[in-house]
mmCIF file of C-alpha atoms in Angstrom:
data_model
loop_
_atom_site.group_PDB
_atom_site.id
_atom_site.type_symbol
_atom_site.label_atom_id
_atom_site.label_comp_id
_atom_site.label_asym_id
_atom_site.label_seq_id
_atom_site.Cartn_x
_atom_site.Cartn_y
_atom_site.Cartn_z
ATOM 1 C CA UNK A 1 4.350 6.223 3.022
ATOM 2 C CA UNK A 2 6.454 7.396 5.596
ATOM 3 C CA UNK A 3 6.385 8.893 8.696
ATOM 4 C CA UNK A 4 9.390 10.887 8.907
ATOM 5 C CA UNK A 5 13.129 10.916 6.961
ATOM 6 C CA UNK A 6 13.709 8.147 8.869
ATOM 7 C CA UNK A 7 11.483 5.229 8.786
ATOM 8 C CA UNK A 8 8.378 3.875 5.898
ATOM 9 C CA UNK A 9 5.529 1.468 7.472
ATOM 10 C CA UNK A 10 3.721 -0.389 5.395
ATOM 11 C CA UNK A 11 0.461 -1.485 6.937
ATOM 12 C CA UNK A 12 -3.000 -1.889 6.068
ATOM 13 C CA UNK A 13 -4.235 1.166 8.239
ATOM 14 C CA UNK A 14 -1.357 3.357 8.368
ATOM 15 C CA UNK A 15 0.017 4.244 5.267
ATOM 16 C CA UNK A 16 2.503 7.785 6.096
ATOM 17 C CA UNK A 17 4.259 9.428 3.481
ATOM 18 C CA UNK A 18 7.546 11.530 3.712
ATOM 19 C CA UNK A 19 7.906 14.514 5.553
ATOM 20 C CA UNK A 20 9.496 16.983 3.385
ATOM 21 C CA UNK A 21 7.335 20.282 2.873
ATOM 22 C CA UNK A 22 3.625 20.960 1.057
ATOM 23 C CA UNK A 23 0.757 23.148 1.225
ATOM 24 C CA UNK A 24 -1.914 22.235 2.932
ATOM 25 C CA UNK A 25 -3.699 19.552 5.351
ATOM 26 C CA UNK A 26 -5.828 17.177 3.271
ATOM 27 C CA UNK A 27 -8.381 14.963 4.763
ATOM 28 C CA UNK A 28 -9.947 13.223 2.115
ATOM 29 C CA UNK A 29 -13.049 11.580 3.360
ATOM 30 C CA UNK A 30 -15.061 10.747 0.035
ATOM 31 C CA UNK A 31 -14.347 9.178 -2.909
ATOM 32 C CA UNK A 32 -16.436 11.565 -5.404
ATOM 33 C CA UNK A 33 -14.648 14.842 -4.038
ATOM 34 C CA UNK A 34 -11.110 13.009 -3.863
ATOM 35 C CA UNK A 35 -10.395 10.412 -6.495
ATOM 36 C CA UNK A 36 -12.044 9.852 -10.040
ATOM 37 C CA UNK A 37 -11.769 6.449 -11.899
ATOM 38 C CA UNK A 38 -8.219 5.985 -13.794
ATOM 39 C CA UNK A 39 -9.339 3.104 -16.214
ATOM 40 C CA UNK A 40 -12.318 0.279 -16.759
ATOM 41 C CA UNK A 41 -14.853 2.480 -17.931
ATOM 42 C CA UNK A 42 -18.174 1.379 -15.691
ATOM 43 C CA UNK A 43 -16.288 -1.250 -13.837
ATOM 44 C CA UNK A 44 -14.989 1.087 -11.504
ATOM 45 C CA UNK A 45 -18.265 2.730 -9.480
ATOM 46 C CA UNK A 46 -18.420 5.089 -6.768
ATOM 47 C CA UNK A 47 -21.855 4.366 -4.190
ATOM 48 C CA UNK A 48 -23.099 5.412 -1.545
ATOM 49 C CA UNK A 49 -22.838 9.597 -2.055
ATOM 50 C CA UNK A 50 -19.049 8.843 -2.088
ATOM 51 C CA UNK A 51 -18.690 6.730 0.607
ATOM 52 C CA UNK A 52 -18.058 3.536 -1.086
ATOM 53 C CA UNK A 53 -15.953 2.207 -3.607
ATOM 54 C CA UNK A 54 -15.858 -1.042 -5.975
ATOM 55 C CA UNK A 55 -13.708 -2.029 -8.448
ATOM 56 C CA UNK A 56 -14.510 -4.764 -10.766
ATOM 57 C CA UNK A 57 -12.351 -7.219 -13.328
ATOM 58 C CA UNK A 58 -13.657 -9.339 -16.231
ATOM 59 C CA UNK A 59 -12.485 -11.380 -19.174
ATOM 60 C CA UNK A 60 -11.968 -7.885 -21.119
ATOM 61 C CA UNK A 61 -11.005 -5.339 -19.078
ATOM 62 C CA UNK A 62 -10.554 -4.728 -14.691
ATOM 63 C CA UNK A 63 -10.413 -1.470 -13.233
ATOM 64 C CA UNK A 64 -8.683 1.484 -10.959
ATOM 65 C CA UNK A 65 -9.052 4.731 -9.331
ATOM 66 C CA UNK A 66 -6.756 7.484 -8.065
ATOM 67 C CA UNK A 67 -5.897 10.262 -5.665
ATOM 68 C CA UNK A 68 -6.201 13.922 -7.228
ATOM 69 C CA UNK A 69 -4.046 15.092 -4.962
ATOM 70 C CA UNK A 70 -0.268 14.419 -4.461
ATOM 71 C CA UNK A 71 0.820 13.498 -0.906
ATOM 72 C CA UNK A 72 4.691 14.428 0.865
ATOM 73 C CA UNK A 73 3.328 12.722 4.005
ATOM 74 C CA UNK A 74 0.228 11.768 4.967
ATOM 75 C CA UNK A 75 -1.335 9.042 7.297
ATOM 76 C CA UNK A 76 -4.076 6.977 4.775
ATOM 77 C CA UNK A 77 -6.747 5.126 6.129
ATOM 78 C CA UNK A 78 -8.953 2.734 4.433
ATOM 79 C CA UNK A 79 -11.074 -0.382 4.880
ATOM 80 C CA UNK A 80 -10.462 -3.217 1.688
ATOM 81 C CA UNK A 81 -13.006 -6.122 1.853
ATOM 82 C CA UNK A 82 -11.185 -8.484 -1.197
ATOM 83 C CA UNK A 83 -12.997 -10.971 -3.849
ATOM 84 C CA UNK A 84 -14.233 -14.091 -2.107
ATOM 85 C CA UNK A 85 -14.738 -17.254 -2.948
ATOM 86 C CA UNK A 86 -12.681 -19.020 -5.851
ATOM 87 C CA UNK A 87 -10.329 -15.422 -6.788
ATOM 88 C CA UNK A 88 -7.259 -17.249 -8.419
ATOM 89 C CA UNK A 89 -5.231 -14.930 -10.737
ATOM 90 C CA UNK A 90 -6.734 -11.249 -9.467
ATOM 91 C CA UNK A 91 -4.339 -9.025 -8.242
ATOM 92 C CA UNK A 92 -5.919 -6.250 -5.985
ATOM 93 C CA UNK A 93 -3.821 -3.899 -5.451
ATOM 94 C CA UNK A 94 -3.412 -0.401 -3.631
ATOM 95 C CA UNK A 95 -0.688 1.840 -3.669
ATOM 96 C CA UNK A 96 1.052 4.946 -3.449
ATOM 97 C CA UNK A 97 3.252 6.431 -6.704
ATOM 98 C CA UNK A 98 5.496 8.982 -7.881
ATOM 99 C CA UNK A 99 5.670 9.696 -11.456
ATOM 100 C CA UNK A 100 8.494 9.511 -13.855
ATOM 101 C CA UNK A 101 10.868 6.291 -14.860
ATOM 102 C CA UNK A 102 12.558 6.845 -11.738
ATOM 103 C CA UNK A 103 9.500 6.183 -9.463
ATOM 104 C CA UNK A 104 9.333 6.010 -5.361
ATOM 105 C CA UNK A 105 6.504 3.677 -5.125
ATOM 106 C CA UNK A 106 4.888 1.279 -2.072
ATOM 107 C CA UNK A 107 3.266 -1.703 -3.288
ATOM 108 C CA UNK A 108 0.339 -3.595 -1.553
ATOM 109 C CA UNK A 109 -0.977 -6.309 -3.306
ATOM 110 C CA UNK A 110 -3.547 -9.129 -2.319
ATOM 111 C CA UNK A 111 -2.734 -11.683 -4.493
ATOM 112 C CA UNK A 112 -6.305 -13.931 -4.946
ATOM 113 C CA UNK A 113 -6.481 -17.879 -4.439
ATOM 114 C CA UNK A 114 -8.373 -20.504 -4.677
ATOM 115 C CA UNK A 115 -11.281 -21.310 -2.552
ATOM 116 C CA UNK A 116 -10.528 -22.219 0.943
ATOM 117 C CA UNK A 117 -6.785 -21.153 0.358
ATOM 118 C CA UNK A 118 -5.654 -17.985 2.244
ATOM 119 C CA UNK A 119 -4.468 -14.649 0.364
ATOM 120 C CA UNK A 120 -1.106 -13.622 -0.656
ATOM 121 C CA UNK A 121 -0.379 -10.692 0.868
ATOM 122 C CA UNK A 122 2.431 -8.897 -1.347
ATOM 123 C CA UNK A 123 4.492 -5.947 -0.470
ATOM 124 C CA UNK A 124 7.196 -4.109 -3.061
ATOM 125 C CA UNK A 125 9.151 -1.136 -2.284
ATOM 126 C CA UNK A 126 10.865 1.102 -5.490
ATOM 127 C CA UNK A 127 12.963 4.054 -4.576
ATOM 128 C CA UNK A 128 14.787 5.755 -7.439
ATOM 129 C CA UNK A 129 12.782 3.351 -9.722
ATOM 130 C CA UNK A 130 14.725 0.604 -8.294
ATOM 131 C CA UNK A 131 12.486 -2.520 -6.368
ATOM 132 C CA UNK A 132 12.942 -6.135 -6.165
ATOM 133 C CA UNK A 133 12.268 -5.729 -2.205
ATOM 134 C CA UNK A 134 9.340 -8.188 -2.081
ATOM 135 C CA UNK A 135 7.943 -9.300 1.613
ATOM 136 C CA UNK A 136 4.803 -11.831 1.530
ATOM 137 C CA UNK A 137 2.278 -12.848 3.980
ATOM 138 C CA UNK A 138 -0.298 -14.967 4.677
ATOM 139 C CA UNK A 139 -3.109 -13.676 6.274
ATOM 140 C CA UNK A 140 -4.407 -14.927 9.532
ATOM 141 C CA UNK A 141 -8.350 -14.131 9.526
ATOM 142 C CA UNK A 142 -10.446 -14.098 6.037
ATOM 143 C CA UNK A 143 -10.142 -10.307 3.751
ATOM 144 C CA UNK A 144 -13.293 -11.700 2.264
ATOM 145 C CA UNK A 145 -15.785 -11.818 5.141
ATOM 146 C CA UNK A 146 -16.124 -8.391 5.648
ATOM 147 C CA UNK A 147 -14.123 -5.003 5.214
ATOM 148 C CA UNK A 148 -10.716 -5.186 7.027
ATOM 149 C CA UNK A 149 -7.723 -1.960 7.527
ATOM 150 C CA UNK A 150 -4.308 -2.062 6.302
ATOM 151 C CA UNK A 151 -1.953 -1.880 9.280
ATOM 152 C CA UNK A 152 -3.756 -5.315 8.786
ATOM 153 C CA UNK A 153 -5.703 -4.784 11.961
ATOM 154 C CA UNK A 154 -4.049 -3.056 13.689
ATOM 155 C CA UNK A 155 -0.562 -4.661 13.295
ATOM 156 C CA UNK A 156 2.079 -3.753 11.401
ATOM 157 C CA UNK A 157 3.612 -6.326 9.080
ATOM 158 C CA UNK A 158 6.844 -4.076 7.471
ATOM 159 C CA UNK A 159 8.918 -1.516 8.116
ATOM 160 C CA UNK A 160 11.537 0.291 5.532
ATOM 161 C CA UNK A 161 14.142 2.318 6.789
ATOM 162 C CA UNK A 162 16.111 5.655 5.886
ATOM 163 C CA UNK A 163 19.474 4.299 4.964
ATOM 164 C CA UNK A 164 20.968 6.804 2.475
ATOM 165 C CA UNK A 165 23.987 6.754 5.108
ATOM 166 C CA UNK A 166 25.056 3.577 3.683
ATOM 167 C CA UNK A 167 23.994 4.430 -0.155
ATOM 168 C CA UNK A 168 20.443 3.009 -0.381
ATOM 169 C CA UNK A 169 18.345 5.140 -2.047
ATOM 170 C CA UNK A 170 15.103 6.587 0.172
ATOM 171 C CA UNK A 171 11.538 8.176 -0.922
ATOM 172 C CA UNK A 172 12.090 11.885 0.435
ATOM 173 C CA UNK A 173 12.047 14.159 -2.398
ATOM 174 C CA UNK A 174 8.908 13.911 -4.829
ATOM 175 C CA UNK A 175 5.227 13.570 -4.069
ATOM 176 C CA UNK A 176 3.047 10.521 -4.458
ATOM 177 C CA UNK A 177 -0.459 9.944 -5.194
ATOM 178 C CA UNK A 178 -2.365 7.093 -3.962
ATOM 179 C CA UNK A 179 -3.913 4.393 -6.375
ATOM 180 C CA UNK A 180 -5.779 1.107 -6.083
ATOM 181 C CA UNK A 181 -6.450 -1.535 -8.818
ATOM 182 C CA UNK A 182 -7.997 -4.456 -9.642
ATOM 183 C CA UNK A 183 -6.598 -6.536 -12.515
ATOM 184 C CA UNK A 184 -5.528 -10.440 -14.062
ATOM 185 C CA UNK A 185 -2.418 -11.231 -13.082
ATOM 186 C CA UNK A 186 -3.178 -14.908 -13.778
ATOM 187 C CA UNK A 187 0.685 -14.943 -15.351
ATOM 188 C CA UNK A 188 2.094 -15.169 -12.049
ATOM 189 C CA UNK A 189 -0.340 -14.305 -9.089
ATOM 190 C CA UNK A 190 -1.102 -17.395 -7.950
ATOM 191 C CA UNK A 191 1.117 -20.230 -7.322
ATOM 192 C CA UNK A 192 3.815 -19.019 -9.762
ATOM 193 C CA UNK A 193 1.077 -18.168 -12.338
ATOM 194 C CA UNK A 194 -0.160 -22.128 -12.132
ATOM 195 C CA UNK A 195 -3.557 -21.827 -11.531
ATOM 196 C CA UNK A 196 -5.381 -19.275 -13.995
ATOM 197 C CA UNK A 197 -8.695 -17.076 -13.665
ATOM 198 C CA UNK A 198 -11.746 -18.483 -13.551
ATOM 199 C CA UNK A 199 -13.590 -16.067 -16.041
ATOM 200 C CA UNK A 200 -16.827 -18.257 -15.762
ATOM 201 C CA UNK A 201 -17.122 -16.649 -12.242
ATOM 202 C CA UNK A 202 -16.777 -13.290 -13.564
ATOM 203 C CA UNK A 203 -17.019 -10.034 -12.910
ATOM 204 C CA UNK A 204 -14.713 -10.589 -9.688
ATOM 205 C CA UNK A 205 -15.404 -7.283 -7.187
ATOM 206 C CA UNK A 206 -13.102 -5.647 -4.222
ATOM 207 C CA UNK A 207 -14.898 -2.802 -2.332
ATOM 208 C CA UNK A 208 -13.409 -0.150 -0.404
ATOM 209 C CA UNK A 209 -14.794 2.430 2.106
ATOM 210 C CA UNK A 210 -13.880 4.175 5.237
ATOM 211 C CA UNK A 211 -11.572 6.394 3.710
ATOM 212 C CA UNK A 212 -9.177 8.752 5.152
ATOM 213 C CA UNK A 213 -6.088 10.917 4.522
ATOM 214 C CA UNK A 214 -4.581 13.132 7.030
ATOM 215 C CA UNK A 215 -1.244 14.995 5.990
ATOM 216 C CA UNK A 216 -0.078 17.819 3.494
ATOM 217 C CA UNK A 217 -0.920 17.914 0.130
ATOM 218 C CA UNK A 218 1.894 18.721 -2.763
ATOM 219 C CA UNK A 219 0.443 22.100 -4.572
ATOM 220 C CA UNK A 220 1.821 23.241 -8.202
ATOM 221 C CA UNK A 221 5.630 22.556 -6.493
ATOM 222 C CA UNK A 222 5.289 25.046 -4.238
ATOM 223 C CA UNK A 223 7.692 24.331 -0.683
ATOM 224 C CA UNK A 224 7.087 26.838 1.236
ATOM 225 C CA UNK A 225 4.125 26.229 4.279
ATOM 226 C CA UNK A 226 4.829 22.504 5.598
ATOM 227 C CA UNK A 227 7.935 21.865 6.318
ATOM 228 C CA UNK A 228 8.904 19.718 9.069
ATOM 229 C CA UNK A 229 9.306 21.249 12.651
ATOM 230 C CA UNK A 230 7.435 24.516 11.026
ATOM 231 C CA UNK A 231 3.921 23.077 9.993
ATOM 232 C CA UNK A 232 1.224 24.738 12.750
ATOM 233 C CA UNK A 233 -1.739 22.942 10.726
ATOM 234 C CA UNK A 234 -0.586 19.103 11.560
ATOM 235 C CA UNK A 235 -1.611 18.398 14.515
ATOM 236 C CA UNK A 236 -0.827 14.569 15.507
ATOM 237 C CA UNK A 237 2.135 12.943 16.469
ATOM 238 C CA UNK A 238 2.586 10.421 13.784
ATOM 239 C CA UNK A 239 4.363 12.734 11.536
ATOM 240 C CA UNK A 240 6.805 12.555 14.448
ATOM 241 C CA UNK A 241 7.453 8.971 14.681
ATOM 242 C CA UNK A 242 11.098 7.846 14.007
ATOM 243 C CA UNK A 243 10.523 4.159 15.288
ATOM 244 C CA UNK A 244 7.864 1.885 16.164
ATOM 245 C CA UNK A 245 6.884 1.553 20.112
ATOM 246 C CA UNK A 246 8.059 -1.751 21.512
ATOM 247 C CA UNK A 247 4.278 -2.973 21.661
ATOM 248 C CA UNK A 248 4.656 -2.220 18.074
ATOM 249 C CA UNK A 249 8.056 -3.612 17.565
ATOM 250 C CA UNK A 250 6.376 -6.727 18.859
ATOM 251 C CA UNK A 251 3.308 -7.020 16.798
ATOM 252 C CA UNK A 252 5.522 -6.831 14.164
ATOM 253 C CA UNK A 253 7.944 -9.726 15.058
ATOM 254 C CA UNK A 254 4.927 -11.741 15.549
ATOM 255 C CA UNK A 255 3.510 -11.178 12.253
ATOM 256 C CA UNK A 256 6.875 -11.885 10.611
ATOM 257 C CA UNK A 257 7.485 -14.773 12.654
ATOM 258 C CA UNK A 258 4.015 -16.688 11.957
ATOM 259 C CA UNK A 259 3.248 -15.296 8.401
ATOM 260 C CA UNK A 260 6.174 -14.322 5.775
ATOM 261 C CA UNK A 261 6.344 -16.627 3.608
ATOM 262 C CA UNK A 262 8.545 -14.753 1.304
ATOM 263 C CA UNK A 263 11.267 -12.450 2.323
ATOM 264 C CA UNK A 264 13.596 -10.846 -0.898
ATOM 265 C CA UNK A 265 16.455 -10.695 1.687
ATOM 266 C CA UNK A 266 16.927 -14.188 2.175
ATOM 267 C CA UNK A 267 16.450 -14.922 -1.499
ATOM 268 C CA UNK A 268 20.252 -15.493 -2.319
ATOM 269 C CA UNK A 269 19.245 -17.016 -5.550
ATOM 270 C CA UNK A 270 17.887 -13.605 -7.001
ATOM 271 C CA UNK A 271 21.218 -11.968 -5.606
ATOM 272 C CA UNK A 272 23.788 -14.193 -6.474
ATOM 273 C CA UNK A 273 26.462 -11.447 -5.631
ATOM 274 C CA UNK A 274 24.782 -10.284 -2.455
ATOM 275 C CA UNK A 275 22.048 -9.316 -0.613
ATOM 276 C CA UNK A 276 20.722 -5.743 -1.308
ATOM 277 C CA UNK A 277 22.584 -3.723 1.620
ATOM 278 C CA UNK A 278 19.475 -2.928 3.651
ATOM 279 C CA UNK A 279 19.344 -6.249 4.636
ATOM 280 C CA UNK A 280 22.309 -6.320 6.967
ATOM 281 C CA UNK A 281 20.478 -3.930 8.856
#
């Protein structure tokens, strides 16, 4: 979720978490060892000896899996290929999640369409259990085709920064695990919740493979072996990373640029009394 104290990326391919302290390196490479199936019974299957992952939605019931394991930072990996053709009103979604009311949480959500129409792309971030920071996209290339990574591609498309100077509240101080979904969310998915599942083209499928999680694992609360600037056992230099390179910085303005199409901090309507104060930075 993040990289360090001082900056979150939100990408389909690099997912970081926080840097605070853990006890071990994790590198979760298959779905049977590292993640069971939350809810939907049968809907959710895991192929392949582990290596693959679908998750599947009807009239009665979709479906989701999660992490076993807690994460204070990691780098996440993973390939998505979405529902194609005619997916109006699924939500597939995949996230990382702390627990309690008060909830750190990053949200990415591919929000389905009809045929021909591209995918929403939507992005939430909760710290404290406080969110409303929405950022959506439209995609430039087809999720449906074939499987794709979230950084989408090799570009970033968001970037959430440590500002607890100023009194915005930051994810640094409880573990998350990492989920992904697949559910209706015909009530306001697509087009303002206009355009409603299709069940007659039931059961709707998103597959996932490719899977990878590199960082330090949060064990029975203990603090004490992976702290940053201490930790011998991580061994790249993302955990490092306090702001994206300009190549980076770039790829990022361009995606922005060509493809929000919703950004919560120029939605004076929702804040009538002012922006949130990130948003002046």
């Amino acid at each position: 979720m993040s990289t360090s104290s001082n900056i979150t990326l939100i990408m389909l391919y690099l997912i970081p978490l926080i840097i605070l302290s853990c006890t071990k390196l994790a590198f979760a490479t298959n779905f049977n060892r590292d993640f069971h199936i939350l809810w939907g019974n049968d809907r959710g299957t895991i192929l392949n000896n582990g290596k693959v992952l679908m998750l599947s939605l009807d009239e009665h019931s979709g479906s989701g899996f999660q992490s076993h394991s807690a994460y204070i930072f990691t780098r996440i990996d993973v390939q998505i290929k979405l529902i194609s053709g005619n997916s109006a009103g699924t939500v597939t979604a995949f996230y990382l999640g702390s627990e309690g009311d008060k909830r750190d949480e990053i949200d990415i959500e591919f929000l389905g369409n009809l045929t021909g129409d591209p995918y929403t792309l939507h992005t939430n971030v909760y710290t404290k259990g406080e969110g409303s920071r929405e950022q959506q996209f439209h995609l430039w290339f087809d999720p449906t085709s074939s499987f794709h990574t979230i950084y989408v591609d090799g570009k970033p498309i968001r970037v959430f920064r440590n500002l607890e100077s100023i009194g915005v509240p930051y994810m640094n101080d409880v573990p998350m695990k990492m989920y992904a979904t697949l559910w209706n969310g015909d009530q306001w998915a697509t087009r303002g919740g206009t355009i409603k599942t299709n069940w007659t083209e039931a059961p709707f499928k998103a597959w996932f493979r490719n899977y990878k999680g590199r960082g330090c694992v949060w064990l029975n609360g203990n603090q004490s072996d992976c702290s940053l600037g201490r930790s011998k056992t991580v061994k790249h230099d993302w955990y490092k990373q306090k702001e994206l390179d300009l190549s980076s910085q770039e790829m990022l303005k361009w995606v922005q640029r060509n493809y929000m199409v919703h950004n919560y901090c120029n939605d004076h309507n929702r804040f009538p009394n002012g922006l949130p104060l990130e948003c002046a930075h």
